[in-house]
Structures are given as structure tokens and as C-alpha cells.
mmCIF file with all atom_site columns, C-alpha atoms in Angstrom:
data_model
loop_
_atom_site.group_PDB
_atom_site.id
_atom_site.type_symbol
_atom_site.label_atom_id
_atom_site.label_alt_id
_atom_site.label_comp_id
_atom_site.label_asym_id
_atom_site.label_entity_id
_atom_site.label_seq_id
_atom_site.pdbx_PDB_ins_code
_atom_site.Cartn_x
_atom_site.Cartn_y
_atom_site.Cartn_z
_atom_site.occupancy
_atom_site.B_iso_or_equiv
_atom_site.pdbx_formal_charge
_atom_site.auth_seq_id
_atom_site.auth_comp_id
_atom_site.auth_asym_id
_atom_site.auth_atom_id
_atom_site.pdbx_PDB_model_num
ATOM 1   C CA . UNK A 1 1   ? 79.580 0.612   -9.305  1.00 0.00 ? 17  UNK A CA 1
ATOM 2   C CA . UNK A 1 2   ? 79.927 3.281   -11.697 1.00 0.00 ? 18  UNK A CA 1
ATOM 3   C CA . UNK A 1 3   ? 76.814 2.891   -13.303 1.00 0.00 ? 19  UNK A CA 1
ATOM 4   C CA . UNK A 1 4   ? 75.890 3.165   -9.794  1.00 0.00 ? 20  UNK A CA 1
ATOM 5   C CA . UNK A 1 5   ? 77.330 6.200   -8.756  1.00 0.00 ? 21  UNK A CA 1
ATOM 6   C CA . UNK A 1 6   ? 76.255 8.069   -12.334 1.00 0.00 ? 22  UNK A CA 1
ATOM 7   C CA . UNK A 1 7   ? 72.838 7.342   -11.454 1.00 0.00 ? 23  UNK A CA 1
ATOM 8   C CA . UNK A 1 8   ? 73.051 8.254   -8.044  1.00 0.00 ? 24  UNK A CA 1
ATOM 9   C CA . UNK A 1 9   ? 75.071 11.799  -9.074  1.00 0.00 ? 25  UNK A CA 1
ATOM 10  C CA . UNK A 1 10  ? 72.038 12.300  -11.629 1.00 0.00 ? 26  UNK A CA 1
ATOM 11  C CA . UNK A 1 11  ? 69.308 11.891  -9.069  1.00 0.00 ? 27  UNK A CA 1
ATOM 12  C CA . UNK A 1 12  ? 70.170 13.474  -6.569  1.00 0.00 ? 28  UNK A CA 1
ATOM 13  C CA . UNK A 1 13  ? 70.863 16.979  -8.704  1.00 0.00 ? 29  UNK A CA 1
ATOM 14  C CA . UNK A 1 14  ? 67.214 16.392  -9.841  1.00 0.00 ? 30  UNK A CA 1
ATOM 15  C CA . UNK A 1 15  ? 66.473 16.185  -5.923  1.00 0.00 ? 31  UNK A CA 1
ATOM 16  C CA . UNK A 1 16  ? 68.017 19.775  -5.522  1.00 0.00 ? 32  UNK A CA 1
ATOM 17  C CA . UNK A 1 17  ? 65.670 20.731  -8.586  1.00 0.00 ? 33  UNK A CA 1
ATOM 18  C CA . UNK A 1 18  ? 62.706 19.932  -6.608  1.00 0.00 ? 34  UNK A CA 1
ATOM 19  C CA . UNK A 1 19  ? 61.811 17.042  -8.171  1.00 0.00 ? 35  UNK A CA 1
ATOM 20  C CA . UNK A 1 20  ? 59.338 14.449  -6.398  1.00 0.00 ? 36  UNK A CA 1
ATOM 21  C CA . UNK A 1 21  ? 59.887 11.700  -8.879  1.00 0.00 ? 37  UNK A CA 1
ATOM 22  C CA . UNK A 1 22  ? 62.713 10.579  -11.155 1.00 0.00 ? 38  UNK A CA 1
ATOM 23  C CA . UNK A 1 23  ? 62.270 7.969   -14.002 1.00 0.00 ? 39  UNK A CA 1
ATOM 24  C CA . UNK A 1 24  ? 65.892 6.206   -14.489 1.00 0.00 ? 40  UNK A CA 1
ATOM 25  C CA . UNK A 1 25  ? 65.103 6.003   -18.673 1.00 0.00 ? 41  UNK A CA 1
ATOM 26  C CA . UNK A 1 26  ? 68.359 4.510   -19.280 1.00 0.00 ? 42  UNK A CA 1
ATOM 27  C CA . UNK A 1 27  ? 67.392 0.409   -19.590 1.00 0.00 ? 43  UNK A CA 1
ATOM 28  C CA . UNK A 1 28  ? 71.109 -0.477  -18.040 1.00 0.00 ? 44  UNK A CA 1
ATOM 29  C CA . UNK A 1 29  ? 70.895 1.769   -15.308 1.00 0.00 ? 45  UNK A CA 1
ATOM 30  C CA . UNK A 1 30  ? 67.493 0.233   -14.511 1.00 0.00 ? 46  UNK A CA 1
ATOM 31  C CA . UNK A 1 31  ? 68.498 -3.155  -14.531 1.00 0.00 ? 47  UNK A CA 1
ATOM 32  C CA . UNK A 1 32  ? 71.942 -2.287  -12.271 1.00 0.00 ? 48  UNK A CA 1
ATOM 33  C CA . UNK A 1 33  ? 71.058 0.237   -9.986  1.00 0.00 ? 49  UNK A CA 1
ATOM 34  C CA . UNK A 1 34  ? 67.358 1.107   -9.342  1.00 0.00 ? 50  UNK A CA 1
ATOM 35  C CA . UNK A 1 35  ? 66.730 -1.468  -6.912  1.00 0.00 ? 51  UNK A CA 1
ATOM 36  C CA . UNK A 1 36  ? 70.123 -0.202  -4.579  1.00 0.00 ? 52  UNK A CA 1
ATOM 37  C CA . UNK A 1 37  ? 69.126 3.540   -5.261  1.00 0.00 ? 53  UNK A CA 1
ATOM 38  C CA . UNK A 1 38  ? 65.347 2.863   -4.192  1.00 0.00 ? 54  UNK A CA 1
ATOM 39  C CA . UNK A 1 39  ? 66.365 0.458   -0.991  1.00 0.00 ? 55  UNK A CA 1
ATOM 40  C CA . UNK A 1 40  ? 69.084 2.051   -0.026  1.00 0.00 ? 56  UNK A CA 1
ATOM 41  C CA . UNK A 1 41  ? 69.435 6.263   -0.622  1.00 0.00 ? 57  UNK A CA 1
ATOM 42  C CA . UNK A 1 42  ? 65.962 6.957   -1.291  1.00 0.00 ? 58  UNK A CA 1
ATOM 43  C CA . UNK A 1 43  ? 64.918 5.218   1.665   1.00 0.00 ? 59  UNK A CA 1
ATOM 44  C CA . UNK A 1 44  ? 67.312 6.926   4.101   1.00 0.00 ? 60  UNK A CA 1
ATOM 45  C CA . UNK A 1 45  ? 67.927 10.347  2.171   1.00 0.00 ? 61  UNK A CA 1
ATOM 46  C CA . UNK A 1 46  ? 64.522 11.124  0.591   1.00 0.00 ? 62  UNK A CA 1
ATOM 47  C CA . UNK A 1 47  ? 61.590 8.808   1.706   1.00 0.00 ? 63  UNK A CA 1
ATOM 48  C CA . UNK A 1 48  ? 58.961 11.229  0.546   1.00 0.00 ? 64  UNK A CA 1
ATOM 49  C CA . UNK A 1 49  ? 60.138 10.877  -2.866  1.00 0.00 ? 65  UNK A CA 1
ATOM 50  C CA . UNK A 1 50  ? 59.741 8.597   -5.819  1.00 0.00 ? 66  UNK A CA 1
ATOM 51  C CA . UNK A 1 51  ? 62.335 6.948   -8.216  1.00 0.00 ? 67  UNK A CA 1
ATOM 52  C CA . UNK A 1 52  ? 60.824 4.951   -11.351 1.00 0.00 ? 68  UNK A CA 1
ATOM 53  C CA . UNK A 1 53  ? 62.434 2.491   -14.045 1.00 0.00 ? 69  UNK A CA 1
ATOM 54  C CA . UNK A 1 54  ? 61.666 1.693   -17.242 1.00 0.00 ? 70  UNK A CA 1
ATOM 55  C CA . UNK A 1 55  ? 61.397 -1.989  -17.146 1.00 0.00 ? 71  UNK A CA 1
ATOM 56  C CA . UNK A 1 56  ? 58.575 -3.111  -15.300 1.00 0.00 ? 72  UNK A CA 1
ATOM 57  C CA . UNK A 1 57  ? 56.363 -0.796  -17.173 1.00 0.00 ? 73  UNK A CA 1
ATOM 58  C CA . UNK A 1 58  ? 57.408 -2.270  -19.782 1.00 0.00 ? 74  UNK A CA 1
ATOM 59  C CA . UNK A 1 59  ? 57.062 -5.746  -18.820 1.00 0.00 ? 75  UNK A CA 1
ATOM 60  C CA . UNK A 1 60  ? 53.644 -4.665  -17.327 1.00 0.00 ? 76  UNK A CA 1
ATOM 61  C CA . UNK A 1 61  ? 53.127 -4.001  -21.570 1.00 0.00 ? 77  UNK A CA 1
ATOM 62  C CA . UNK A 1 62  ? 53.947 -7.470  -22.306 1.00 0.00 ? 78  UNK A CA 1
ATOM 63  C CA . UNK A 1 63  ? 51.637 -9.243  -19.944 1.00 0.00 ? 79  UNK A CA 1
ATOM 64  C CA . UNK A 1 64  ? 48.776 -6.796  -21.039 1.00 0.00 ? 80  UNK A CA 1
ATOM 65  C CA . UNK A 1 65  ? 48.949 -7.560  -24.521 1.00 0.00 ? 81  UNK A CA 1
ATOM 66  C CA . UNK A 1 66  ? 49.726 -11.207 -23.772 1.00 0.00 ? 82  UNK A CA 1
ATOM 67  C CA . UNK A 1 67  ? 51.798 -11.387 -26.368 1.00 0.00 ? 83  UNK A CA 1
ATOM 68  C CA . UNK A 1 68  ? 53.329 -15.459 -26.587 1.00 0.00 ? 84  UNK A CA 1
ATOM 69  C CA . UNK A 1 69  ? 57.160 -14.775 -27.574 1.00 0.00 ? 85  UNK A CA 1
ATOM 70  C CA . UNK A 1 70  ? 58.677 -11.372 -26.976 1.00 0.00 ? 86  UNK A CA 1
ATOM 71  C CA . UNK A 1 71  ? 62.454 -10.718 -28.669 1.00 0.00 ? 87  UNK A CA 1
ATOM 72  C CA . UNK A 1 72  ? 63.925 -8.361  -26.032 1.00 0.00 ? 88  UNK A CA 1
ATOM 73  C CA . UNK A 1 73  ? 66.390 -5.927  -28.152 1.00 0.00 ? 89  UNK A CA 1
ATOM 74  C CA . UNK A 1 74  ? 68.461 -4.512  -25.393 1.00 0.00 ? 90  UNK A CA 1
ATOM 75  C CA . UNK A 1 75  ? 72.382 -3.300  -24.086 1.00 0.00 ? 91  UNK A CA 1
ATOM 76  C CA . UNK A 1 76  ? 74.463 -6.126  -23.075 1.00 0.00 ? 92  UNK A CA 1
ATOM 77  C CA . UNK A 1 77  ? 74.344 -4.998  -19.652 1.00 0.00 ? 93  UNK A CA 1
ATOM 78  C CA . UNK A 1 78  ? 70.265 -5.024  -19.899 1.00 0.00 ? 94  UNK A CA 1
ATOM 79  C CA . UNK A 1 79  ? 70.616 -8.541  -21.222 1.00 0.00 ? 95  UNK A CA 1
ATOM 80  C CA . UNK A 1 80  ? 73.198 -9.588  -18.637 1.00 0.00 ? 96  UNK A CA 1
ATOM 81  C CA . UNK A 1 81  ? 71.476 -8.744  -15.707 1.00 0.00 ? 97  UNK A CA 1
ATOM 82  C CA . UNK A 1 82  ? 68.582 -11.276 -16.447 1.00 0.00 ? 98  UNK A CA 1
ATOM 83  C CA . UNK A 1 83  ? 66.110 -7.942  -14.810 1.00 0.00 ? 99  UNK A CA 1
ATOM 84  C CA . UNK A 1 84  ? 63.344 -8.374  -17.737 1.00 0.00 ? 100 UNK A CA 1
ATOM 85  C CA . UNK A 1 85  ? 63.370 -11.890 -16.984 1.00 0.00 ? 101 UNK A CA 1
ATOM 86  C CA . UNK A 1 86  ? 63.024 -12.166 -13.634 1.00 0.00 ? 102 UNK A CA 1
ATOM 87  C CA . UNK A 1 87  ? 60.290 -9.665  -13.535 1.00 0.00 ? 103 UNK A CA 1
ATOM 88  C CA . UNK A 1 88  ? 58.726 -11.371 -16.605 1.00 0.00 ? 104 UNK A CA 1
ATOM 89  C CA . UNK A 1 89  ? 58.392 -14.431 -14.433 1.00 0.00 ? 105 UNK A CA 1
ATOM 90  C CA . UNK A 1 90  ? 56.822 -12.713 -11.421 1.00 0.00 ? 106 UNK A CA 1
ATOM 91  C CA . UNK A 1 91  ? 53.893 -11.700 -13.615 1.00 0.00 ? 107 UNK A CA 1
ATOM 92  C CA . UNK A 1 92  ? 53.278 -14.627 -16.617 1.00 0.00 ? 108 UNK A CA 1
ATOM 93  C CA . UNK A 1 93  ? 55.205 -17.409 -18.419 1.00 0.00 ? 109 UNK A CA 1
ATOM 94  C CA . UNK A 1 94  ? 55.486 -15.677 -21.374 1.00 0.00 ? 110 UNK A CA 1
ATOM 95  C CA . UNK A 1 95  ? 58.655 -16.553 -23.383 1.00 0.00 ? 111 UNK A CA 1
ATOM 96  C CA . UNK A 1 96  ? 61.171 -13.955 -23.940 1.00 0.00 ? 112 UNK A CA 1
ATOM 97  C CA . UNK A 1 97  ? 63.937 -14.252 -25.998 1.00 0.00 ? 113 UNK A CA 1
ATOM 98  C CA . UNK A 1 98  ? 66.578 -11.306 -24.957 1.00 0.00 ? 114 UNK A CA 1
ATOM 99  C CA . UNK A 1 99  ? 68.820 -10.528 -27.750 1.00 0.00 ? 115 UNK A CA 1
ATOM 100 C CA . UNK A 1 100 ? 72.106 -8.421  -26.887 1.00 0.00 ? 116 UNK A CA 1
ATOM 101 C CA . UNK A 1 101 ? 72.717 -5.665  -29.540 1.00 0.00 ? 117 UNK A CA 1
ATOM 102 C CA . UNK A 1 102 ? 75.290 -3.213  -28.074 1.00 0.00 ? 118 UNK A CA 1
ATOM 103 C CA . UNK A 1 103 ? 76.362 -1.960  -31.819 1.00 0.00 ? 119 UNK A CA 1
ATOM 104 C CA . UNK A 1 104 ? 72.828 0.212   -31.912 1.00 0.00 ? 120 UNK A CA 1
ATOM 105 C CA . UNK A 1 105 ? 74.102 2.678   -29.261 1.00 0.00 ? 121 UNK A CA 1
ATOM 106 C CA . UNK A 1 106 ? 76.908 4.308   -30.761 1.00 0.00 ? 122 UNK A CA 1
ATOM 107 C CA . UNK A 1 107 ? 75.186 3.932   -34.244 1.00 0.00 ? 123 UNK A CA 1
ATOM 108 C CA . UNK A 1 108 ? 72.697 6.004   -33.020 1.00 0.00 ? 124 UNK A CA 1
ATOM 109 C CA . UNK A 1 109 ? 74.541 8.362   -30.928 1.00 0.00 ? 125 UNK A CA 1
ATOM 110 C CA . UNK A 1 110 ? 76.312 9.416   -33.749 1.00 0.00 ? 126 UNK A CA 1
ATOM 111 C CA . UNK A 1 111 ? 73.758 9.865   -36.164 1.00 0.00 ? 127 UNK A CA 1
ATOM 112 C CA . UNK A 1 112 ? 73.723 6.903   -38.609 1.00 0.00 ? 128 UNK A CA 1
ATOM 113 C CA . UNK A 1 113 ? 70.522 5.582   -37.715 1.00 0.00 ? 129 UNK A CA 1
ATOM 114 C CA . UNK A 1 114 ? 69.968 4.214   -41.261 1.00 0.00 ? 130 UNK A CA 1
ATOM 115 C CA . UNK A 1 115 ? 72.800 1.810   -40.770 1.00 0.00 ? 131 UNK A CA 1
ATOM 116 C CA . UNK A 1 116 ? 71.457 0.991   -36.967 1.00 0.00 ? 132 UNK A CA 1
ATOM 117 C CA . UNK A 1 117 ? 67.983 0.024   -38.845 1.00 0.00 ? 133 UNK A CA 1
ATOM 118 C CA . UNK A 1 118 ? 69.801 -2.149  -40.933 1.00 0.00 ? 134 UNK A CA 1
ATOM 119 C CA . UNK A 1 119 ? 71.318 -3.547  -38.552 1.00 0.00 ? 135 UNK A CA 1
ATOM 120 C CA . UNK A 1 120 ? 68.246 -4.016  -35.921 1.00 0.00 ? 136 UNK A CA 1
ATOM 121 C CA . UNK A 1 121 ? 66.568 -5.620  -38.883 1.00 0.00 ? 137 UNK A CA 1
ATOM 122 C CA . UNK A 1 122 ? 69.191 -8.140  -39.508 1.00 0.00 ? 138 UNK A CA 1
ATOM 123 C CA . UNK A 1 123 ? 68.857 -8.921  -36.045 1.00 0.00 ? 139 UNK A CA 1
ATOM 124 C CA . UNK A 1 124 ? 65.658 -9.774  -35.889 1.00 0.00 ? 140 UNK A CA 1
ATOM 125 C CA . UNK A 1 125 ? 64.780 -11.239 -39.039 1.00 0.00 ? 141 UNK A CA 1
ATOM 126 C CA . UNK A 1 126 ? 67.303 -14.226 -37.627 1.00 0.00 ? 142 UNK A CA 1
ATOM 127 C CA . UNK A 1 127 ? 65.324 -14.746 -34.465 1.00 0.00 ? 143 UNK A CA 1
ATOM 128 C CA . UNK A 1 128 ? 62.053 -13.137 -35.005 1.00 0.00 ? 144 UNK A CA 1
ATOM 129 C CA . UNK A 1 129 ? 58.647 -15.411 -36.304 1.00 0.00 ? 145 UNK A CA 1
ATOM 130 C CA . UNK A 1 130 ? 55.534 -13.637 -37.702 1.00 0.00 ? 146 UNK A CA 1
ATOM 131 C CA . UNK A 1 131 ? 53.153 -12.752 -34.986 1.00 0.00 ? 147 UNK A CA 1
ATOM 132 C CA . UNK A 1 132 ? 56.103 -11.712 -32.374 1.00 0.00 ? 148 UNK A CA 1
ATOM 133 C CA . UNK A 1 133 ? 56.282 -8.567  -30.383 1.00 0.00 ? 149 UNK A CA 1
ATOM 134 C CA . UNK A 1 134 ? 59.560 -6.451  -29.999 1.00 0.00 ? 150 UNK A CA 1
ATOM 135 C CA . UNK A 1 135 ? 60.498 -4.909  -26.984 1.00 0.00 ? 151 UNK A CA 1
ATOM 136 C CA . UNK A 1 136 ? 62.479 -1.913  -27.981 1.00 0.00 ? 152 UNK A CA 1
ATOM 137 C CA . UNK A 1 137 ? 64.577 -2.492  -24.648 1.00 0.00 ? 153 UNK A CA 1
ATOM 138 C CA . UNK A 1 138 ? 67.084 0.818   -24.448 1.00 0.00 ? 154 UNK A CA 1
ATOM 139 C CA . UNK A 1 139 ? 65.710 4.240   -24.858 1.00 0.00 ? 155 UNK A CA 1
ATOM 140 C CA . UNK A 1 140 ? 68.110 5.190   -27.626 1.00 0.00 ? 156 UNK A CA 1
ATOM 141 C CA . UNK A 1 141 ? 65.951 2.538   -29.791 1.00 0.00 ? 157 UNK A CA 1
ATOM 142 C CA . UNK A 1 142 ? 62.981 4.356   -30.026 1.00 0.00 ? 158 UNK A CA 1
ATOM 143 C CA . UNK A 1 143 ? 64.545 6.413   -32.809 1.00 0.00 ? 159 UNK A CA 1
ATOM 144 C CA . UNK A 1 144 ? 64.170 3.282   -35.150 1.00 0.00 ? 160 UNK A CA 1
ATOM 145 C CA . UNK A 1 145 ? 60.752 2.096   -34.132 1.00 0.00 ? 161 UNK A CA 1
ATOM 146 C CA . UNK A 1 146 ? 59.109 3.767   -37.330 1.00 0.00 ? 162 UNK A CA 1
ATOM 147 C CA . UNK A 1 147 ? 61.562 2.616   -39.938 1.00 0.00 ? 163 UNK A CA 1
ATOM 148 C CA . UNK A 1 148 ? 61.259 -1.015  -38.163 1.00 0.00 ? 164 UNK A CA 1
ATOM 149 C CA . UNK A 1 149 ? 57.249 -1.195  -37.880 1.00 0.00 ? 165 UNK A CA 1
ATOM 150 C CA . UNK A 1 150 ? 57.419 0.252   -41.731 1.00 0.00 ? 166 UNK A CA 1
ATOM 151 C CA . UNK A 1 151 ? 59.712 -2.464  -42.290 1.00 0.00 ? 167 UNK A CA 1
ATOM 152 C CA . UNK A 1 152 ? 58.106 -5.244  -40.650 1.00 0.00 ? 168 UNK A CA 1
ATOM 153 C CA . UNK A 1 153 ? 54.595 -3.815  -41.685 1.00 0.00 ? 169 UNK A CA 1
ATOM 154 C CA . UNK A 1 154 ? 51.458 -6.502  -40.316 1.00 0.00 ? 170 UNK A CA 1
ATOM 155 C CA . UNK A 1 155 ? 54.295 -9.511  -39.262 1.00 0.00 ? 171 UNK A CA 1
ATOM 156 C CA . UNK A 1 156 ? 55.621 -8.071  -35.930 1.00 0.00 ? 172 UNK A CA 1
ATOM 157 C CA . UNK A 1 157 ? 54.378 -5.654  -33.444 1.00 0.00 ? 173 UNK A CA 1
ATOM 158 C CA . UNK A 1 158 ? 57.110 -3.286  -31.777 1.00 0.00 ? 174 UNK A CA 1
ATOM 159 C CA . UNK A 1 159 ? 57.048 -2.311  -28.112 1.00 0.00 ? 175 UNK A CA 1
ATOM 160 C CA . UNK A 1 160 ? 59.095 1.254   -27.914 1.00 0.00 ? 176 UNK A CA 1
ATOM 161 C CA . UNK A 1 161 ? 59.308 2.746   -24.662 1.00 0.00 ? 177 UNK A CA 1
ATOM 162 C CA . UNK A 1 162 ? 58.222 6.110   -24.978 1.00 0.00 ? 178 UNK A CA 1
ATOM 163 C CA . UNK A 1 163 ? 55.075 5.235   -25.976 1.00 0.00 ? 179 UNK A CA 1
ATOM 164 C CA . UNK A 1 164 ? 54.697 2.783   -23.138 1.00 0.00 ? 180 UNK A CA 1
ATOM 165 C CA . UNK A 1 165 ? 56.388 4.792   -19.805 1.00 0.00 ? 181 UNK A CA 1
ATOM 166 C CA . UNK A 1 166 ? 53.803 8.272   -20.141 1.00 0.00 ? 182 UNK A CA 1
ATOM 167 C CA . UNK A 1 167 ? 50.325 5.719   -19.936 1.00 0.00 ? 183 UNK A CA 1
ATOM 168 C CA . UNK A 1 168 ? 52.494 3.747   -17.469 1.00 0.00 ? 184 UNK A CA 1
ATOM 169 C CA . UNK A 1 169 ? 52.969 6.814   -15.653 1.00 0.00 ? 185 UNK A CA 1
ATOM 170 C CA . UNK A 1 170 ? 49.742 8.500   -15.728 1.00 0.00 ? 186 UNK A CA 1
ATOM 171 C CA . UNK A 1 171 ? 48.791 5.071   -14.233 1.00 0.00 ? 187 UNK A CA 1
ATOM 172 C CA . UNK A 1 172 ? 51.302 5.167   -11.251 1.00 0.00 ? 188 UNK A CA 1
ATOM 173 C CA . UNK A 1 173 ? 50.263 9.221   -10.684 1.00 0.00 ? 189 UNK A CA 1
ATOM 174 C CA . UNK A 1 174 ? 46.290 8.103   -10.622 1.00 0.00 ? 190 UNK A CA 1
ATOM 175 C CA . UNK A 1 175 ? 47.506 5.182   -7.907  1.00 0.00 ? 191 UNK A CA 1
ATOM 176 C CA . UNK A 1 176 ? 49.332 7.618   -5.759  1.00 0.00 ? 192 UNK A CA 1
ATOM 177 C CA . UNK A 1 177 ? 47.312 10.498  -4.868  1.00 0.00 ? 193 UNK A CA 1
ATOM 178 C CA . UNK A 1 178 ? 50.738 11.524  -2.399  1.00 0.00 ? 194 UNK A CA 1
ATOM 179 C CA . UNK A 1 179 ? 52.451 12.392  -5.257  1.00 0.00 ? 195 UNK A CA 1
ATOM 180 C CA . UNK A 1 180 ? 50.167 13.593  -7.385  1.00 0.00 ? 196 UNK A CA 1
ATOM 181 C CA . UNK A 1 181 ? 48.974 16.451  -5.086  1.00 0.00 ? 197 UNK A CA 1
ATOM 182 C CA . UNK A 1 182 ? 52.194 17.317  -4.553  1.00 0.00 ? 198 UNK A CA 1
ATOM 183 C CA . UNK A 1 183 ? 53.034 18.153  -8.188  1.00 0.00 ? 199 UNK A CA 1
ATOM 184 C CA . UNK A 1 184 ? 52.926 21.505  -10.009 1.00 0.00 ? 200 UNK A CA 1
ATOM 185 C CA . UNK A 1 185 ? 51.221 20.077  -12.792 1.00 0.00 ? 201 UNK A CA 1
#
């Protein structure tokens, strides 16, 4: 519920900014809340506007590249809520193997992201096989996609996010002309 109601607080000042459509970056908040926000306040409160995740663009990755296994590197939460999964399985049977690393967040946040690449590489070096893809599932992990493809060189292929959502979204805007004319630029 809180996640819930942080979301919901963040939107909606966006709203009063005059923006037409929000992306909900945050992985968690994605996999918790989008669906309610979209079904329920959008719908009633702002119907002419749009509110985007980050997770079935990213899935949408997956299943383009057809990549076999994909190790999902996410939040607990992310993991938790099975969301990846279940959209996974709307789209291909392409194995994912979520792995819960909620020690990379505050690493990152404050600043030791030599010791959060250390520790993402530990991580998957237990689970990972050559040939794998990497889905870089929280947005905070982007920061250590570099250090891991350096790492991992030619024997895994890493999936960050911010690379993935602008193409994703350039995409959506060419799909929906509604939006798109309505946008300063």
C-alpha cells in the first residue's frame, strides 16, 4: 500500500506538470502498483493520459533476442511479485531464472558501486552459464552494466534498462499517434 500510495503521490504531481505520459522506472513499483494505478486512477481521474512500466519492455527485449535462459537480477519485491514471470509466459517459454539481490540498492545509493560489482558478479558467476543474458531488473543497476559486460566480456550478454525503455518508447510513441501529437516534442 505504500508503495502504492508513493507512486500514486509521484504521478499525479507529474499530472499537474502537464505531463501526458509517466514511465514508473522504479522495477518494484512496476511490479506492485502499475496495474492498480492504470485500472483504477488513470482510468477514472485521467483517461486521456498514459502511465508506462519498465517491465514489459523489457520482457518484450527478451523475447526479441530469444535469448534461452535469462538470470533476472532484481529487488526482492520485483522477484516476489512473480510480474516478469507471468508476463514472460504470456509472450514465450523462455526460462528465467529471477535472482533476488536487495544488497545492490543501498550499495549503490551510497556510492560504493565497486563493492556492488563485486558483489553482482559473485552473484552471477553461481547461477549464470556461458551464453546467458542478464536482465539488469532495477534501474539503480544500470550503473554496473559496464564494469559487468567488461567483466563478463564475450560469455554473457547484459540487458540494462536504459538502453532498452527509450527504443521501447519511441516504439509505443510511433503506435500511438494520440499521444504523440499531443507532445511538445
Amino acid at each position: 500500500e505504500e508503495i502504492y500510495l508513493h507512486t500514486k503521490a509521484a504521478i499525479e504531481e507529474l499530472f499537474k506538470r502537464d505531463c501526458l505520459l509517466v514511465i514508473v522506472a522504479c522495477n518494484t513499483a512496476s511490479a506492485e502498483t502499475l496495474r492498480r494505478i492504470q485500472d483504477t486512477y488513470l482510468r477514472v481521474e485521467h483517461p486521456d493520459r498514459r502511465i508506462l512500466g519498465v517491465i514489459v519492455p523489457s520482457i518484450e527485449e527478451v523475447v526479441e533476442k530469444r535469448y534461452a535462459r535469462t538470470l533476472l537480477l532484481a529487488t526482492k519485491r520485483t522477484v516476489e511479485s512473480h510480474k516478469y514471470e507471468r508476463e514472460l509466459e504470456k509472450l514465450t517459454d523462455t526460462l528465467l531464472v529471477p535472482i533476488a539481490t536487495p544488497e545492490l540498492v543501498p550499495l549503490i545509493e551510497s556510492h560504493r558501486i565497486d563493492e556492488a560489482v563485486a558483489l553482482a558478479i559473485k552473484v552471477i558467476e553461481a547461477q549464470a552459464r556461458e551464453g546467458d543474458a542478464v536482465l539488469l531488473g532495477c534501474t539503480h543497476y544500470t550503473l554496473l552494466k559496464d564494469a559487468l559486460r567488461t567483466h563478463f566480456a564475450d560469455t554473457l550478454t547484459f540487458i540494462a534498462q536504459d538502453e532498452v525503455i527509450p527504443k521501447k518508447l519511441v516504439d509505443y510513441l510511433d503506435h500511438h499517434p494520440e499521444i504523440t501529437s499531443r507532445l511538445t516534442g
